[in-house]
Short mmCIF file of C-alpha atoms in Angstrom, two decimals:
data_model
loop_
_atom_site.label_atom_id
_atom_site.label_comp_id
_atom_site.label_asym_id
_atom_site.label_seq_id
_atom_site.Cartn_x
_atom_site.Cartn_y
_atom_site.Cartn_z
CA MET V 1 -45.26 4.64 -78.74
CA ASN V 2 -46.15 8.51 -78.73
CA GLY V 3 -42.30 8.66 -80.50
CA ILE V 4 -40.90 7.17 -76.87
CA ASP V 5 -38.71 4.02 -77.05
CA LYS V 6 -40.00 0.74 -75.76
CA ASN V 7 -36.74 0.09 -74.04
CA GLU V 8 -36.85 3.48 -72.32
CA GLN V 9 -40.28 2.91 -71.29
CA VAL V 10 -39.14 -0.18 -69.73
CA ASN V 11 -36.49 1.73 -68.02
CA GLN V 12 -38.87 4.88 -66.36
CA ARG V 13 -40.90 1.53 -64.71
CA SER V 14 -38.03 0.31 -63.54
CA ARG V 15 -36.17 3.27 -62.08
CA PRO V 16 -39.08 3.75 -58.73
CA GLY V 17 -38.36 0.30 -57.69
CA LEU V 18 -35.01 0.76 -58.12
CA ALA V 19 -34.94 3.86 -55.78
CA VAL V 20 -36.74 1.79 -53.19
CA ILE V 21 -34.39 -0.39 -53.62
CA VAL V 22 -31.59 1.82 -53.36
CA ILE V 23 -33.62 3.55 -49.69
CA ALA V 24 -34.12 0.34 -48.05
CA ILE V 25 -30.29 -0.96 -48.52
CA ALA V 26 -29.00 2.96 -46.67
CA CYS V 27 -32.07 2.49 -44.39
CA ALA V 28 -30.55 -1.59 -43.72
CA ILE V 29 -26.86 -0.35 -43.30
CA GLN V 30 -27.83 2.79 -41.36
CA PRO V 31 -28.76 1.25 -37.63
CA VAL V 32 -26.16 -0.96 -38.04
CA TYR V 33 -23.32 1.75 -38.39
CA ALA V 34 -25.03 3.24 -35.68
CA LYS V 35 -24.13 0.66 -33.15
CA HIS V 36 -20.64 0.87 -33.64
CA LEU V 37 -20.70 4.61 -32.95
CA PRO V 38 -18.79 4.96 -29.70
CA GLN V 39 -20.70 6.55 -27.03
CA GLN V 40 -19.18 8.81 -24.98
CA ASP V 41 -19.38 9.86 -21.10
CA MET V 42 -20.15 12.80 -20.91
CA THR V 43 -20.21 15.78 -18.12
CA SER V 44 -22.05 18.53 -17.75
CA TYR V 45 -21.23 22.04 -17.42
CA VAL V 46 -23.80 25.21 -16.27
CA VAL V 47 -22.73 28.31 -18.66
CA ARG V 48 -21.94 31.37 -16.44
CA ALA V 49 -21.53 35.29 -17.29
CA ASP V 50 -18.89 35.92 -19.77
CA ASP V 51 -18.63 32.06 -20.97
CA SER V 52 -18.10 31.61 -24.90
CA LEU V 53 -17.34 28.18 -26.92
CA TYR V 54 -14.12 29.85 -27.40
CA THR V 55 -13.06 30.81 -23.81
CA PHE V 56 -14.56 27.42 -22.80
CA ALA V 57 -12.43 25.43 -24.84
CA ASP V 58 -9.16 27.48 -24.40
CA ARG V 59 -9.93 27.13 -20.90
CA TYR V 60 -10.96 23.67 -20.27
CA MET V 61 -11.04 21.30 -23.67
CA GLN V 62 -7.52 19.81 -24.83
CA SER V 63 -7.28 22.33 -28.08
CA PRO V 64 -8.75 25.48 -28.61
CA ALA V 65 -10.23 23.76 -32.01
CA ASP V 66 -12.58 21.45 -29.33
CA TRP V 67 -14.78 24.70 -29.48
CA ARG V 68 -16.47 23.05 -33.28
CA LEU V 69 -16.90 19.72 -31.09
CA LEU V 70 -19.21 21.75 -28.10
CA ARG V 71 -21.06 23.56 -30.82
CA ASP V 72 -22.15 20.24 -32.53
CA ILE V 73 -23.01 18.03 -29.37
CA ASN V 74 -24.89 21.21 -28.07
CA HIS V 75 -26.41 22.25 -31.61
CA VAL V 76 -25.18 25.86 -30.09
CA ALA V 77 -26.19 28.35 -32.64
CA ASN V 78 -23.92 31.24 -31.77
CA PRO V 79 -20.72 29.93 -30.10
CA ARG V 80 -20.02 33.81 -28.84
CA HIS V 81 -23.11 34.20 -27.40
CA LEU V 82 -24.43 31.42 -24.86
CA GLN V 83 -27.38 31.21 -22.35
CA ILE V 84 -26.38 32.08 -18.84
CA ASN V 85 -27.17 28.60 -16.44
CA ALA V 86 -27.73 26.81 -19.89
CA ARG V 87 -26.37 23.19 -19.05
CA LEU V 88 -23.66 22.12 -21.91
CA SER V 89 -22.97 18.66 -22.49
CA ILE V 90 -18.99 17.79 -22.65
CA PRO V 91 -17.10 14.79 -23.91
CA THR V 92 -15.05 13.68 -20.85
CA SER V 93 -12.50 12.26 -22.55
CA ARG V 94 -11.85 15.69 -24.47
CA LEU V 95 -11.11 17.46 -20.93
CA ARG V 96 -7.68 19.00 -20.19
CA GLN V 97 -6.14 17.07 -17.42
CA THR V 98 -2.76 18.56 -15.82
CA LEU V 99 0.00 15.96 -14.14
CA LEU V 100 0.17 15.37 -10.48
CA THR V 101 3.08 14.38 -8.42
CA ALA V 102 3.89 11.96 -5.01
CA LYS V 103 6.21 12.74 -3.25
CA VAL V 104 8.50 10.16 -1.81
CA VAL V 105 8.36 10.65 2.32
CA ALA V 106 9.82 7.80 4.02
CA VAL V 107 12.69 5.22 2.08
CA ARG V 108 14.95 2.30 4.02
CA GLY V 109 17.29 0.37 1.85
CA SER V 110 18.02 0.09 -1.78
CA VAL V 111 15.08 2.11 -3.95
CA GLU V 112 15.54 2.81 -7.39
CA LYS V 113 13.44 4.89 -9.83
CA LEU V 114 13.99 2.76 -13.19
CA GLY V 115 15.29 4.63 -16.02
CA THR V 116 14.02 4.08 -19.80
CA ALA V 117 15.61 3.23 -23.09
CA GLY V 118 18.96 1.80 -21.24
CA ALA V 119 19.42 4.36 -18.97
CA PRO V 120 20.69 3.62 -15.60
CA PRO V 121 18.34 3.21 -12.55
CA LEU V 122 18.23 6.41 -10.39
CA PRO V 123 18.48 5.83 -6.57
CA VAL V 124 15.30 7.40 -4.55
CA SER V 125 15.54 9.30 -1.57
CA ALA V 126 13.09 11.24 0.76
CA GLY V 127 11.84 14.52 -0.94
CA THR V 128 12.20 12.77 -4.53
CA LEU V 129 8.74 13.57 -6.85
CA LEU V 130 8.04 10.96 -8.46
CA MET V 131 5.79 11.37 -11.70
CA GLU V 132 2.79 9.45 -14.29
CA GLY V 133 4.92 6.58 -16.20
CA ASP V 134 8.26 6.24 -13.23
CA GLN V 135 8.44 2.85 -12.27
CA ILE V 136 9.93 2.06 -8.34
CA SER V 137 11.67 -1.04 -7.39
CA THR V 138 13.05 -1.96 -3.75
CA GLY V 139 15.54 -4.61 -2.94
CA ARG V 140 15.25 -6.97 -0.06
CA ASP V 141 14.93 -5.05 3.03
CA ALA V 142 13.46 -1.98 1.31
CA PHE V 143 10.57 -0.14 1.70
CA VAL V 144 9.79 3.81 0.41
CA SER V 145 6.93 5.16 1.73
CA MET V 146 4.82 8.04 -1.46
CA LEU V 147 2.66 10.85 -0.28
CA LEU V 148 0.30 11.89 -3.02
CA SER V 149 -1.61 15.41 -3.41
CA ASP V 150 -5.09 14.62 -1.36
CA GLY V 151 -3.07 12.83 1.31
CA SER V 152 -3.86 9.26 0.42
CA HIS V 153 -0.51 6.91 1.32
CA VAL V 154 1.06 4.44 -0.97
CA VAL V 155 3.49 2.09 0.73
CA LEU V 156 5.53 -0.32 -1.25
CA PRO V 157 7.56 -3.14 1.08
CA SER V 158 10.69 -5.44 0.16
CA SER V 159 11.61 -7.13 -3.04
CA SER V 160 8.55 -5.12 -5.44
CA ARG V 161 8.21 -3.13 -8.16
CA ILE V 162 5.20 -0.85 -9.42
CA LYS V 163 4.59 1.75 -11.93
CA ILE V 164 2.84 4.46 -11.94
CA GLY V 165 0.58 4.10 -14.52
CA ARG V 166 -1.98 7.52 -14.20
CA LEU V 167 -1.42 10.42 -11.73
CA ARG V 168 -3.63 13.17 -12.95
CA THR V 169 -6.44 15.31 -12.40
CA THR V 170 -9.35 16.88 -14.47
CA LEU V 171 -8.86 20.81 -14.88
CA LEU V 172 -12.70 21.35 -14.87
CA THR V 173 -14.16 18.98 -12.43
CA GLY V 174 -11.08 19.10 -10.04
CA ALA V 175 -11.57 15.08 -10.72
CA VAL V 176 -8.46 12.88 -9.55
CA ASP V 177 -7.29 9.44 -12.05
CA ARG V 178 -4.99 7.28 -10.07
CA GLN V 179 -3.40 4.28 -11.22
CA PHE V 180 -0.54 1.95 -9.78
CA ASP V 181 0.70 -1.14 -11.96
CA LEU V 182 1.78 -3.83 -9.64
CA ARG V 183 4.09 -5.86 -11.46
CA GLN V 184 6.34 -7.62 -8.39
CA GLY V 185 5.30 -7.60 -4.56
CA GLU V 186 3.03 -5.82 -2.99
CA VAL V 187 1.56 -2.45 -2.39
CA THR V 188 -0.42 -0.98 0.64
CA THR V 189 -2.58 1.71 0.21
CA ASP V 190 -4.61 4.09 2.48
CA VAL V 191 -6.18 6.06 0.40
CA THR V 192 -8.29 9.30 1.10
CA PRO V 193 -11.78 9.41 1.00
CA PHE V 194 -12.87 10.72 -2.76
CA LYS V 195 -14.25 14.49 -2.65
CA SER V 196 -16.24 13.55 -6.39
CA PRO V 197 -17.62 10.86 -7.73
CA ARG V 198 -15.56 11.26 -10.91
CA ASP V 199 -12.59 10.10 -8.43
CA SER V 200 -10.68 7.03 -9.40
CA PHE V 201 -8.19 4.79 -7.82
CA ARG V 202 -6.64 1.43 -8.78
CA VAL V 203 -4.26 -0.71 -8.64
CA ILE V 204 -3.83 -3.53 -11.61
CA THR V 205 -1.80 -6.59 -11.80
CA PRO V 206 -1.24 -9.22 -14.46
CA SER V 207 -4.33 -10.96 -12.41
CA VAL V 208 -6.73 -7.99 -11.30
CA VAL V 209 -7.62 -4.61 -11.45
CA ALA V 210 -8.77 -3.29 -8.39
CA GLY V 211 -11.45 -0.35 -7.85
CA VAL V 212 -11.41 1.97 -4.55
CA ARG V 213 -13.20 4.39 -3.16
CA GLY V 214 -11.59 5.23 0.34
CA THR V 215 -9.85 2.80 1.92
CA ARG V 216 -7.19 0.95 3.09
CA PHE V 217 -5.88 -2.43 1.27
CA ARG V 218 -2.89 -4.15 0.03
CA VAL V 219 -2.63 -5.90 -2.89
CA ASN V 220 0.28 -8.89 -3.77
CA TYR V 221 0.73 -9.92 -6.87
CA ARG V 222 2.44 -13.52 -6.59
CA THR V 223 4.92 -14.00 -9.70
CA ALA V 224 5.67 -17.73 -8.90
CA GLN V 225 1.87 -18.70 -8.62
CA ASP V 226 1.11 -15.94 -11.12
CA ALA V 227 -1.84 -14.79 -9.00
CA THR V 228 -2.81 -11.87 -6.85
CA THR V 229 -4.19 -11.94 -3.17
CA VAL V 230 -6.37 -8.37 -1.88
CA GLU V 231 -6.99 -8.04 1.85
CA VAL V 232 -9.52 -5.09 2.53
CA LEU V 233 -8.67 -3.37 6.26
CA ALA V 234 -11.28 -0.74 5.44
CA GLY V 235 -13.76 0.23 3.04
CA LYS V 236 -14.37 -1.68 0.00
CA ILE V 237 -13.21 -2.70 -3.36
CA GLY V 238 -14.46 -4.12 -6.79
CA VAL V 239 -11.81 -6.50 -7.68
CA ASP V 240 -12.13 -7.67 -11.80
CA GLY V 241 -10.04 -10.85 -13.17
CA SER V 242 -7.84 -8.96 -15.79
CA LYS V 243 -5.23 -10.87 -17.86
CA ALA V 244 -1.93 -9.08 -18.63
CA ASP V 245 -2.89 -8.16 -22.13
CA ASN V 246 -5.84 -6.18 -21.31
CA VAL V 247 -3.25 -3.52 -19.33
CA PRO V 248 -3.15 -0.92 -22.32
CA PRO V 249 0.64 -0.45 -23.46
CA ASP V 250 0.65 3.42 -22.65
CA ASN V 251 -2.16 3.84 -19.77
CA THR V 252 -4.35 5.40 -21.48
CA SER V 253 -7.32 3.74 -20.58
CA ALA V 254 -8.46 1.61 -17.72
CA PRO V 255 -7.08 -2.22 -18.42
CA GLN V 256 -10.13 -4.23 -19.38
CA PRO V 257 -11.74 -7.04 -17.07
CA ILE V 258 -11.85 -10.72 -18.46
CA LYS V 259 -15.26 -10.87 -20.57
CA GLY V 260 -18.30 -12.20 -18.77
CA GLY V 261 -16.26 -12.28 -15.71
CA ALA V 262 -18.10 -10.84 -12.12
CA GLN V 263 -16.89 -8.30 -10.38
CA THR V 264 -16.54 -9.38 -6.46
CA LEU V 265 -17.05 -6.36 -4.04
CA VAL V 266 -14.82 -7.44 -1.40
CA LEU V 267 -15.56 -5.49 2.23
CA ALA V 268 -13.55 -4.59 5.31
CA GLY V 269 -12.35 -7.54 6.95
CA TYR V 270 -12.42 -10.03 3.94
CA GLY V 271 -9.94 -10.73 1.48
CA ASN V 272 -9.83 -12.59 -1.89
CA LEU V 273 -7.26 -14.47 -4.63
CA THR V 274 -7.64 -14.84 -7.99
CA ARG V 275 -5.55 -16.84 -10.66
CA THR V 276 -4.37 -14.37 -14.21
CA GLY V 277 -6.44 -15.50 -16.65
CA ASP V 278 -9.44 -16.26 -14.13
CA ALA V 279 -12.26 -14.65 -13.03
CA ALA V 280 -12.07 -12.86 -9.27
CA GLY V 281 -11.96 -15.19 -7.08
CA ALA V 282 -14.59 -15.31 -4.01
CA SER V 283 -14.49 -13.26 -0.97
CA VAL V 284 -13.03 -14.64 2.15
CA ARG V 285 -12.72 -13.87 5.40
CA LEU V 286 -9.61 -12.81 7.42
CA LEU V 287 -7.78 -14.65 10.16
CA ASP V 288 -8.48 -12.80 13.17
CA PRO V 289 -6.16 -10.78 14.28
CA ALA V 290 -2.72 -12.27 16.08
CA GLU V 291 -2.02 -12.09 19.65
CA MET V 292 2.15 -11.65 21.18
CA VAL V 293 3.55 -13.33 24.31
CA ASP V 294 4.19 -9.88 26.88
CA PRO V 295 4.71 -7.90 23.74
CA GLY V 296 5.83 -5.13 26.12
CA LYS V 297 9.01 -6.82 27.27
CA VAL V 298 11.82 -4.32 26.48
CA GLN V 299 14.20 -5.85 23.54
CA SER V 300 17.62 -6.10 24.91
CA ALA V 301 19.14 -9.53 23.56
CA PRO V 302 21.23 -9.39 20.69
CA GLN V 303 17.86 -10.69 18.07
CA VAL V 304 15.08 -9.10 18.92
CA THR V 305 11.76 -11.77 19.04
CA PHE V 306 8.36 -12.17 19.11
CA ASP V 307 6.36 -14.78 20.12
CA ILE V 308 2.71 -14.80 18.48
CA THR V 309 -0.09 -16.82 20.23
CA PRO V 310 -1.26 -19.12 16.86
CA VAL V 311 -4.52 -18.70 15.33
CA ASP V 312 -6.56 -21.06 14.00
CA GLY V 313 -6.40 -21.63 9.45
CA ALA V 314 -2.82 -20.23 9.77
CA GLY V 315 -0.35 -21.48 7.27
CA ALA V 316 2.16 -18.61 8.37
CA TYR V 317 2.79 -15.45 10.18
CA ARG V 318 3.46 -12.03 9.16
CA THR V 319 5.51 -9.65 11.19
CA GLU V 320 6.67 -5.89 10.66
CA ILE V 321 8.28 -3.41 12.46
CA ALA V 322 8.36 0.40 12.04
CA THR V 323 9.13 3.35 13.03
CA ASP V 324 5.47 4.95 13.44
CA ALA V 325 1.84 4.18 13.83
CA GLY V 326 0.65 4.11 10.57
CA PHE V 327 3.30 2.11 9.25
CA LEU V 328 4.83 4.28 6.50
CA ASP V 329 8.31 4.37 7.48
CA LEU V 330 8.71 0.35 7.26
CA LEU V 331 11.86 -1.37 8.85
CA ARG V 332 11.26 -5.01 8.78
CA ASP V 333 8.62 -7.24 7.10
CA GLN V 334 9.27 -10.90 7.80
CA ARG V 335 6.84 -13.69 7.15
CA THR V 336 7.53 -17.48 9.20
CA THR V 337 5.83 -20.61 9.00
CA GLY V 338 5.77 -20.49 12.73
CA PRO V 339 4.65 -18.29 15.45
CA GLN V 340 7.77 -16.89 16.44
CA ALA V 341 9.69 -13.80 14.82
CA ALA V 342 13.30 -13.13 15.03
CA PHE V 343 15.27 -9.60 13.56
CA ASP V 344 18.72 -8.89 13.78
CA ASN V 345 20.66 -5.54 13.78
CA ILE V 346 17.66 -3.31 15.25
CA PRO V 347 18.78 0.10 16.36
CA ASP V 348 17.68 0.76 20.29
CA GLY V 349 14.60 2.93 20.06
CA ASN V 350 11.06 2.81 20.38
CA TYR V 351 9.28 1.16 17.61
CA PHE V 352 5.83 -0.33 16.28
CA VAL V 353 5.53 -3.91 15.54
CA ARG V 354 2.12 -5.37 13.34
CA VAL V 355 1.77 -9.05 13.08
CA SER V 356 -1.18 -11.10 11.09
CA ALA V 357 -1.83 -14.75 11.07
CA THR V 358 -1.67 -16.00 7.12
CA ASP V 359 -3.71 -18.05 5.84
CA ALA V 360 -3.72 -21.23 3.36
CA HIS V 361 -4.37 -19.52 0.32
CA GLY V 362 -1.13 -16.64 1.16
CA ILE V 363 -3.86 -14.20 2.03
CA ASP V 364 -2.94 -12.05 5.38
CA GLY V 365 -5.20 -12.12 7.91
CA LEU V 366 -6.21 -9.06 10.09
CA PRO V 367 -3.17 -6.97 11.63
CA GLN V 368 -2.63 -5.90 15.33
CA VAL V 369 -0.17 -3.25 16.08
CA PHE V 370 1.83 -3.30 19.54
CA THR V 371 4.75 -1.14 20.67
CA PHE V 372 7.88 -1.89 21.85
CA THR V 373 10.78 -0.86 23.02
CA ARG V 374 14.50 -2.05 21.47
CA ARG V 375 17.61 -1.00 24.51
CA LEU V 376 20.57 -3.47 23.40
CA ASP V 377 22.33 -4.83 26.96
CA THR V 378 25.09 -4.24 26.79
CA THR V 379 26.35 -4.69 30.13
CA ASN V 380 29.36 -6.97 31.41
CA ALA V 381 29.10 -8.51 33.98
CA ALA V 382 31.77 -11.79 35.59
CA ALA V 383 31.11 -13.62 39.18
CA THR V 384 34.98 -14.88 40.88
CA PRO V 385 34.87 -16.93 43.21
CA ILE V 386 36.09 -15.49 46.96
CA ASP V 387 36.82 -17.20 50.46
CA GLY V 388 34.07 -17.95 52.42
CA ASN V 389 32.15 -20.09 49.70
CA GLY V 390 30.97 -16.83 47.90
CA TYR V 391 31.12 -15.05 44.99
CA LEU V 392 32.12 -11.42 44.07
CA PHE V 393 29.94 -10.08 41.20
CA ARG V 394 30.99 -7.20 39.28
CA TRP V 395 29.83 -5.65 36.09
CA HIS V 396 29.89 -2.54 33.83
CA VAL V 397 27.23 -1.22 31.03
CA ASP V 398 28.69 0.17 28.43
CA GLY V 399 26.96 3.65 27.59
CA ALA V 400 24.82 3.87 30.71
CA ALA V 401 22.75 6.47 31.51
CA THR V 402 23.62 9.66 33.18
CA GLY V 403 21.51 8.23 36.79
CA ALA V 404 21.42 4.77 35.67
CA ARG V 405 20.33 2.26 38.92
CA TYR V 406 21.33 -1.42 39.42
CA ARG V 407 19.32 -4.17 40.66
CA PHE V 408 21.12 -7.50 41.35
CA ILE V 409 19.25 -10.98 41.52
CA LEU V 410 20.63 -14.25 42.26
CA SER V 411 18.09 -17.31 42.22
CA ASP V 412 18.40 -21.01 42.37
CA HIS V 413 16.16 -20.97 39.28
CA ALA V 414 16.84 -20.53 35.84
CA ASP V 415 13.92 -18.22 35.41
CA LEU V 416 14.86 -16.30 38.48
CA SER V 417 11.91 -17.17 40.26
CA ALA V 418 11.92 -16.65 44.14
CA PRO V 419 15.17 -14.92 44.22
CA LEU V 420 17.37 -15.75 46.92
CA ILE V 421 18.18 -12.23 47.02
CA ASP V 422 16.98 -9.06 44.75
CA LEU V 423 18.43 -5.75 45.83
CA LEU V 424 17.45 -2.06 44.07
CA ASP V 425 20.11 0.70 43.72
CA VAL V 426 23.23 -1.21 43.80
CA SER V 427 26.10 1.01 43.28
CA GLY V 428 29.65 0.78 43.02
CA GLY V 429 29.80 -1.98 40.20
CA GLU V 430 30.11 -4.61 42.28
CA MET V 431 28.73 -6.55 45.70
CA SER V 432 29.88 -10.32 46.72
CA VAL V 433 27.69 -12.85 48.31
CA ALA V 434 29.10 -15.33 50.66
CA HIS V 435 28.21 -18.80 52.40
CA LEU V 436 26.43 -20.07 49.63
CA ALA V 437 25.58 -24.00 49.93
CA PRO V 438 25.98 -26.04 47.10
CA GLY V 439 24.47 -26.23 44.00
CA LYS V 440 23.88 -24.29 40.55
CA TYR V 441 22.74 -20.51 41.05
CA TYR V 442 21.60 -17.84 38.56
CA TRP V 443 21.94 -14.19 38.87
CA THR V 444 21.59 -10.81 36.23
CA ILE V 445 21.99 -7.12 36.62
CA VAL V 446 19.10 -5.17 35.66
CA VAL V 447 19.76 -1.19 34.37
CA ASP V 448 16.84 1.02 35.53
CA THR V 449 16.91 4.39 33.45
CA PHE V 450 14.37 6.86 33.59
CA GLU V 451 13.00 7.99 29.74
CA ASN V 452 9.93 11.26 29.93
CA GLY V 453 9.40 10.45 33.26
CA LEU V 454 9.00 6.50 33.28
CA LEU V 455 10.89 3.95 34.90
CA LEU V 456 12.70 1.62 32.17
CA SER V 457 14.18 -1.50 33.14
CA ILE V 458 16.54 -3.35 30.62
CA PRO V 459 17.26 -6.90 31.90
CA SER V 460 21.17 -7.74 31.03
CA GLU V 461 21.66 -11.35 29.92
CA ILE V 462 21.52 -14.37 32.64
CA ARG V 463 24.44 -16.01 33.71
CA SER V 464 25.08 -18.90 35.93
CA PHE V 465 27.45 -20.52 37.95
CA THR V 466 27.99 -24.14 40.00
CA GLN V 467 28.91 -23.62 43.69
CA THR V 468 30.61 -27.09 44.23
CA ARG V 469 31.92 -26.87 48.16
#
């Protein structure tokens, strides 16, 4: 066989077949490997004069050494010389980001920044700057409002706890990334419309991931039900069902929605309820705004009270008091099962009250805002019998404003209707009435003062007595 061993011939004939097998295996493996390659989000950049991969990486990338990554992705032959107006593809995840702050603009009651690693909590006051990673907690009847760099507001009412998961901007694009992790209670947001399509604003709870694009909405995580309600007052949001174990502990990426769960788009005037572990709940229409009975009356009684006109479908009502129309400086927040609300210890002043009806699922309806004036009645008054079947009425008003005028009303009706006497500009702090027929009488003193050119009438308590002879 020409000096060639038979076994060697067999080996030579078999080698081409072996090579084919190896190539086939490689071809089979390669597509499988490719499927596992992560697909990166890219940002496009137009090259300007004096740009190089070195200067770009030093200015905008997380590491100056990222010029090599840019070279490989964009197939750049000379990293020092780039063609002006050429487009570079930049991995968004490698762009440099800077941290932002949130400024506390209003605080009521006990608000704390929770410490880490066993450190004690720190009190939060107006002017405090909060950063990514900070966790804020509000006590009972406590509230805090935060202002973000773009003008958005975040309000945390009483008995709530939130962590600032992300608060940063990308240096190259200016895109702002904000994430708030609601651990307990509620958060209300008023988000400024986005300037960049890459801007993001998320509120996450153990139940949902709520993504926003410029809107006013509320998210309430109900610990007892392990469920989250969302109410959209303006704009729209996308709500995905989520689970607590889907939230990255280091907040380096967005929490992942439940696999297979469809996103619910919630428009203005709608809300939804989502239980932890379930797909996002269906969108439902919010209840109509609630009305109030005589909302403009001066609140002069020891308790500030509001009577709400019942709303069809309401299982409860929510009444909030604030010093501003935007409800950033909250004073009180109360839920009642009936259409009445009462508040103690409200100082004198001018306020805003916001009322909404709550449906059977715990979703708050559309709110309505009214103004009201609080002036506590400080009138000390008494009626003493005198000769001639009459009474002497005396009164004194603690802290009465200069120029205050007094109005005396006497009636034989408990609501002071059809008064027997209704006198304006009564001076001296007393007056007498004689020749009263037997019966029961009701009387009051109304203190009239002028504030900013407007007449303010503060009624005192309605008192009564019985004339027996």
